[in-house]
Tab-separated table of C-alpha atoms in Angstrom:
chain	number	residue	atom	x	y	z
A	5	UNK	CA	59.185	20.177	73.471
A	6	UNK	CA	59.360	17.939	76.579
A	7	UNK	CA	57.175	18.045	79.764
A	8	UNK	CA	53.678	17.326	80.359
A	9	UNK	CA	52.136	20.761	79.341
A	10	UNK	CA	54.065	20.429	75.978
A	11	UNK	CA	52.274	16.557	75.868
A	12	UNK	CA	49.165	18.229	76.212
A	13	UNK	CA	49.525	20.756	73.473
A	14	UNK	CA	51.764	18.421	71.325
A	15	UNK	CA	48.088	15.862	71.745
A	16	UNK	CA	45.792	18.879	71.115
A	17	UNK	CA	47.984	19.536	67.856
A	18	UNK	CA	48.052	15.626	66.855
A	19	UNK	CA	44.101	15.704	67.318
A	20	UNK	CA	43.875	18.794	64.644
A	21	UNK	CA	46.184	17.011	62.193
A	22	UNK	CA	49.340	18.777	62.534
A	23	UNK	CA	51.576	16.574	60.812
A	24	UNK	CA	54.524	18.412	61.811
A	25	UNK	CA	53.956	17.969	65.192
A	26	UNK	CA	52.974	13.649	65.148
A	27	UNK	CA	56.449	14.022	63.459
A	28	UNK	CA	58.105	15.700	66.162
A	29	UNK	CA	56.962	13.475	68.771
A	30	UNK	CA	57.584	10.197	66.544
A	31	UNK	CA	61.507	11.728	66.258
A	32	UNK	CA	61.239	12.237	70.377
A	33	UNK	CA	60.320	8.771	70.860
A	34	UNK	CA	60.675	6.296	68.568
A	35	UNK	CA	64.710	5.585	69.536
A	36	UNK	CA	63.573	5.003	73.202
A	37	UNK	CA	60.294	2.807	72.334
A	38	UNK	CA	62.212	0.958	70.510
A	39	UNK	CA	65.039	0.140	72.906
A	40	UNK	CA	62.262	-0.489	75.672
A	41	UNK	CA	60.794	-3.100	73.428
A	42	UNK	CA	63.940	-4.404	72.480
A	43	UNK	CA	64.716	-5.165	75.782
A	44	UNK	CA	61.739	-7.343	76.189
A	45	UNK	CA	61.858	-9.336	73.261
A	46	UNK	CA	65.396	-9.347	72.043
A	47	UNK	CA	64.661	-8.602	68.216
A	48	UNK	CA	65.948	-5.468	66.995
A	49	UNK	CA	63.612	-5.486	63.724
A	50	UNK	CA	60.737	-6.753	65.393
A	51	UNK	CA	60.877	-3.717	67.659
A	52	UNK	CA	60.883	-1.162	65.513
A	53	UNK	CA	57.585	-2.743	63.470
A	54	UNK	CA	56.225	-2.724	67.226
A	55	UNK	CA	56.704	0.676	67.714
A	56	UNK	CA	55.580	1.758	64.309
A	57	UNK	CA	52.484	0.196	64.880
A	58	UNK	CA	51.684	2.565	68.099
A	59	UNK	CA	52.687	5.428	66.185
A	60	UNK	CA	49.956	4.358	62.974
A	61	UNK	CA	47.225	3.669	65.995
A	62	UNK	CA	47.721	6.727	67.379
A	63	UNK	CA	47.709	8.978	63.894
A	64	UNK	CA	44.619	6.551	62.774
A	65	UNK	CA	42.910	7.254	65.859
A	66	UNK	CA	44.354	10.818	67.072
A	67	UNK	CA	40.389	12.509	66.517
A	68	UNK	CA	39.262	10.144	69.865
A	69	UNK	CA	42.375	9.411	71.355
A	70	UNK	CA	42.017	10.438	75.427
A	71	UNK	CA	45.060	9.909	77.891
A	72	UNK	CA	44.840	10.678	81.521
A	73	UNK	CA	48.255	10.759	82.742
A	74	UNK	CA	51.110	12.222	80.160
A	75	UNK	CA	51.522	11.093	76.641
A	76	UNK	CA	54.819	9.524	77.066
A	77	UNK	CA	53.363	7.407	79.766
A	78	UNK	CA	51.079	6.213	77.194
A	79	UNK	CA	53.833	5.493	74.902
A	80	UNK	CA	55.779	3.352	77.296
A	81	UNK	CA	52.595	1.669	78.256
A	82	UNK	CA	51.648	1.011	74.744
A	83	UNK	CA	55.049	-0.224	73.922
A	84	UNK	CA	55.429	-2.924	76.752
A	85	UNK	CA	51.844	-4.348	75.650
A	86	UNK	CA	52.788	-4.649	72.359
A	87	UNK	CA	56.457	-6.560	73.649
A	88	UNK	CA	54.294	-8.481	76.251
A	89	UNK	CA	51.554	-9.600	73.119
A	90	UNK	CA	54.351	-10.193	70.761
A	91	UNK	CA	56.207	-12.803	73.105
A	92	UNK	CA	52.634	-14.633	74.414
A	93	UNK	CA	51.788	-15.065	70.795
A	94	UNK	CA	55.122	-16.421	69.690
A	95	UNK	CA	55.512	-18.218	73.369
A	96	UNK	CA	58.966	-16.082	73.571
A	97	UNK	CA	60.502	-17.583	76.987
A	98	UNK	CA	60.530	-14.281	79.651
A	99	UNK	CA	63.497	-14.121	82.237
A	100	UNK	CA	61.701	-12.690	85.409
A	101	UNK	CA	64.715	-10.268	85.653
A	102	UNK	CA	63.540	-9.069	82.173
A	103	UNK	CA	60.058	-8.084	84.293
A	104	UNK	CA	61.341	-6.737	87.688
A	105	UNK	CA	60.169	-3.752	89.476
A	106	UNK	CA	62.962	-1.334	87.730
A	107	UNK	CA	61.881	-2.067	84.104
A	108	UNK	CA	61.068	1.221	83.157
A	109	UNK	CA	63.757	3.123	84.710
A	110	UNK	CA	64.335	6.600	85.490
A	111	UNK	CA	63.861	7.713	82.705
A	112	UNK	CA	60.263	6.933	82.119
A	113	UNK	CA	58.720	6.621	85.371
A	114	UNK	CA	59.139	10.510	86.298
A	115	UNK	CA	57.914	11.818	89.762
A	116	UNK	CA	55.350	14.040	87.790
A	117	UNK	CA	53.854	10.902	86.421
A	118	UNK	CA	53.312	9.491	90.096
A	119	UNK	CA	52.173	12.603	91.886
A	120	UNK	CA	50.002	12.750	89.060
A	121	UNK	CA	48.913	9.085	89.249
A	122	UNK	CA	48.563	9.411	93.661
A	123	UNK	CA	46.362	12.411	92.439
A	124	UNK	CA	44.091	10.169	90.090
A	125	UNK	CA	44.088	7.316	93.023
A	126	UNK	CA	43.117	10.044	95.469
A	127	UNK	CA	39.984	11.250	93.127
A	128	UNK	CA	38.994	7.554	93.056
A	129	UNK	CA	39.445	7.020	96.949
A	130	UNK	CA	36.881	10.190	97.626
A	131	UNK	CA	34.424	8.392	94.747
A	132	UNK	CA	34.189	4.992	96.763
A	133	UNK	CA	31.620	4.071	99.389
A	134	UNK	CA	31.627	5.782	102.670
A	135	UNK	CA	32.424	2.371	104.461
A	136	UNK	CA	34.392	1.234	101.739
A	137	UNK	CA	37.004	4.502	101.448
A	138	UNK	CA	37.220	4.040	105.356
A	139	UNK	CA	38.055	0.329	105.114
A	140	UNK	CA	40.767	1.064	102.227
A	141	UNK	CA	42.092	3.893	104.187
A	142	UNK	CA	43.052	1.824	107.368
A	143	UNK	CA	44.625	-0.683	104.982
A	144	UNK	CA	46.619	1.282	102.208
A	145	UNK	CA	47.280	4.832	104.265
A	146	UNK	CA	47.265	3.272	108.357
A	147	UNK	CA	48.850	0.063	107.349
A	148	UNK	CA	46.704	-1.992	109.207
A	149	UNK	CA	46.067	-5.426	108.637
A	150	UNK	CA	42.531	-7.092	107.846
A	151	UNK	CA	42.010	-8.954	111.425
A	152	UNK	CA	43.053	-5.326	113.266
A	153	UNK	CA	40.647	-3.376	110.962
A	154	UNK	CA	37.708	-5.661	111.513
A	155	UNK	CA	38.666	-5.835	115.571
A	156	UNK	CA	38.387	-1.989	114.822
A	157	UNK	CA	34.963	-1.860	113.245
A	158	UNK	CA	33.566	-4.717	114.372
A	159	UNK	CA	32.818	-6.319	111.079
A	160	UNK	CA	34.240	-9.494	110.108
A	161	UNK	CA	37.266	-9.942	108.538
A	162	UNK	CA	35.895	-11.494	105.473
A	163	UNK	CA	33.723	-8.265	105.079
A	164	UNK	CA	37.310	-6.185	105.004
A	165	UNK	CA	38.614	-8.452	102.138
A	166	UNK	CA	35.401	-8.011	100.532
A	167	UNK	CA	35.700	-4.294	100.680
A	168	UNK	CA	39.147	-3.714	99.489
A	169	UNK	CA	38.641	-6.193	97.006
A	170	UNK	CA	35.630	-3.459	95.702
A	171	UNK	CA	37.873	-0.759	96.488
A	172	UNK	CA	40.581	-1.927	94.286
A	173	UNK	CA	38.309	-2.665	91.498
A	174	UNK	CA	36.595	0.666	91.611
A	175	UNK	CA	40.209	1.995	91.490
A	176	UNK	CA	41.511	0.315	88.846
A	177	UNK	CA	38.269	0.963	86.655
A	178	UNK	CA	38.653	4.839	87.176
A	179	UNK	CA	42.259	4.618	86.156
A	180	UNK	CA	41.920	2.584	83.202
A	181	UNK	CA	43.890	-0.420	82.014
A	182	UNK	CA	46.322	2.487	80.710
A	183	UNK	CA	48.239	3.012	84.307
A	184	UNK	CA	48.202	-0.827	85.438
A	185	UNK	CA	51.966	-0.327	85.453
A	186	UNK	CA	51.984	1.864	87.761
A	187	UNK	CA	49.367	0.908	89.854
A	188	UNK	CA	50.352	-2.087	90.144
A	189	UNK	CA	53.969	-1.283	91.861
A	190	UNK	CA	51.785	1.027	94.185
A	191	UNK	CA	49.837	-1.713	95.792
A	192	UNK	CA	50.702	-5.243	94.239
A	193	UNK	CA	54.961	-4.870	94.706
């Protein structure tokens, strides 16, 4: 099974207790998890307890568990966390080419899972404020910068900041801290 509809049922199965299939997506993901974390924190053994330990939260908690983009984006997401907790509590020095913009590679960051994330974005664009959405819009979609959209509406320019300031926060809330990693190479670079 690979593929986002297969993630769905695959979840829906998980949810109902199927053993056999939490073991077949365990066997699907634990050797890349694993390598993922290992390249953060260097430590083999320490990697594998990592990943173990999203597999048990996930079987402890698969009755109420909810994901909104795929499962395997979940994963990934759940595995850096874990790698980025690990090192902050053990005050593991972090190389910043260890963190760059290409972490997650190919393989991970699919083009489903952005269409599907631009798709999420887009539902909480349409949810914000008329004067808000329009403010965001001239800044994310026109590329304009805060002075020309204020010269624009005649507001001031503080009032833009303000604005996308809200808009990003209203964003980010509807997302969930689940797709930070993503969002964040959308808008932050």
């Amino acid at each position: 099974m690979t593929g986002n509809n297969d993630d769905i049922l695959l979840l829906k199965l998980i949810k109902q207790g199927d053993q056999i299939a939490f073991k077949h997506l365990f066997y699907q993901y634990v050797d890349p998890l694993e390598r993922f974390v290992t390249y953060y924190i260097h430590n083999r053994e320490k990697s594998q307890e990592l990943v173990l330990n999203i597999f048990t939260y996930l079987w402890e908690n698969r009755e109420n568990f909810e994901i909104k983009l795929t499962l395997k984006a979940y994963l990934f997401q759940a595995a850096r966390n874990n790698a980025f907790t690990y090192i902050r509590d053990k005050k593991i020095p972090v190389y910043l080419e260890d963190v760059g913009v290409q972490e997650i590679g190919n393989d991970y960051n699919s083009d489903l899972e952005v269409q599907e994330l631009h798709r999420l974005i887009e539902e909480a664009v349409t949810l914000l404020p008329e004067k808000c959405r329009e403010i965001f819009r001239k800044s994310r979609e026109e590329n304009l910068t805060n002075k020309e959209i204020a010269k624009e509406l005649q507001i001031s320019e503080k009032t833009v900041e303000g604005q996308i300031t809200i808009a990003l926060k209203k964003i980010r809330a509807y997302l969930g801290d689940s797709y930070s990693y993503l969002w964040q190479k959308m808008f932050f670079f």
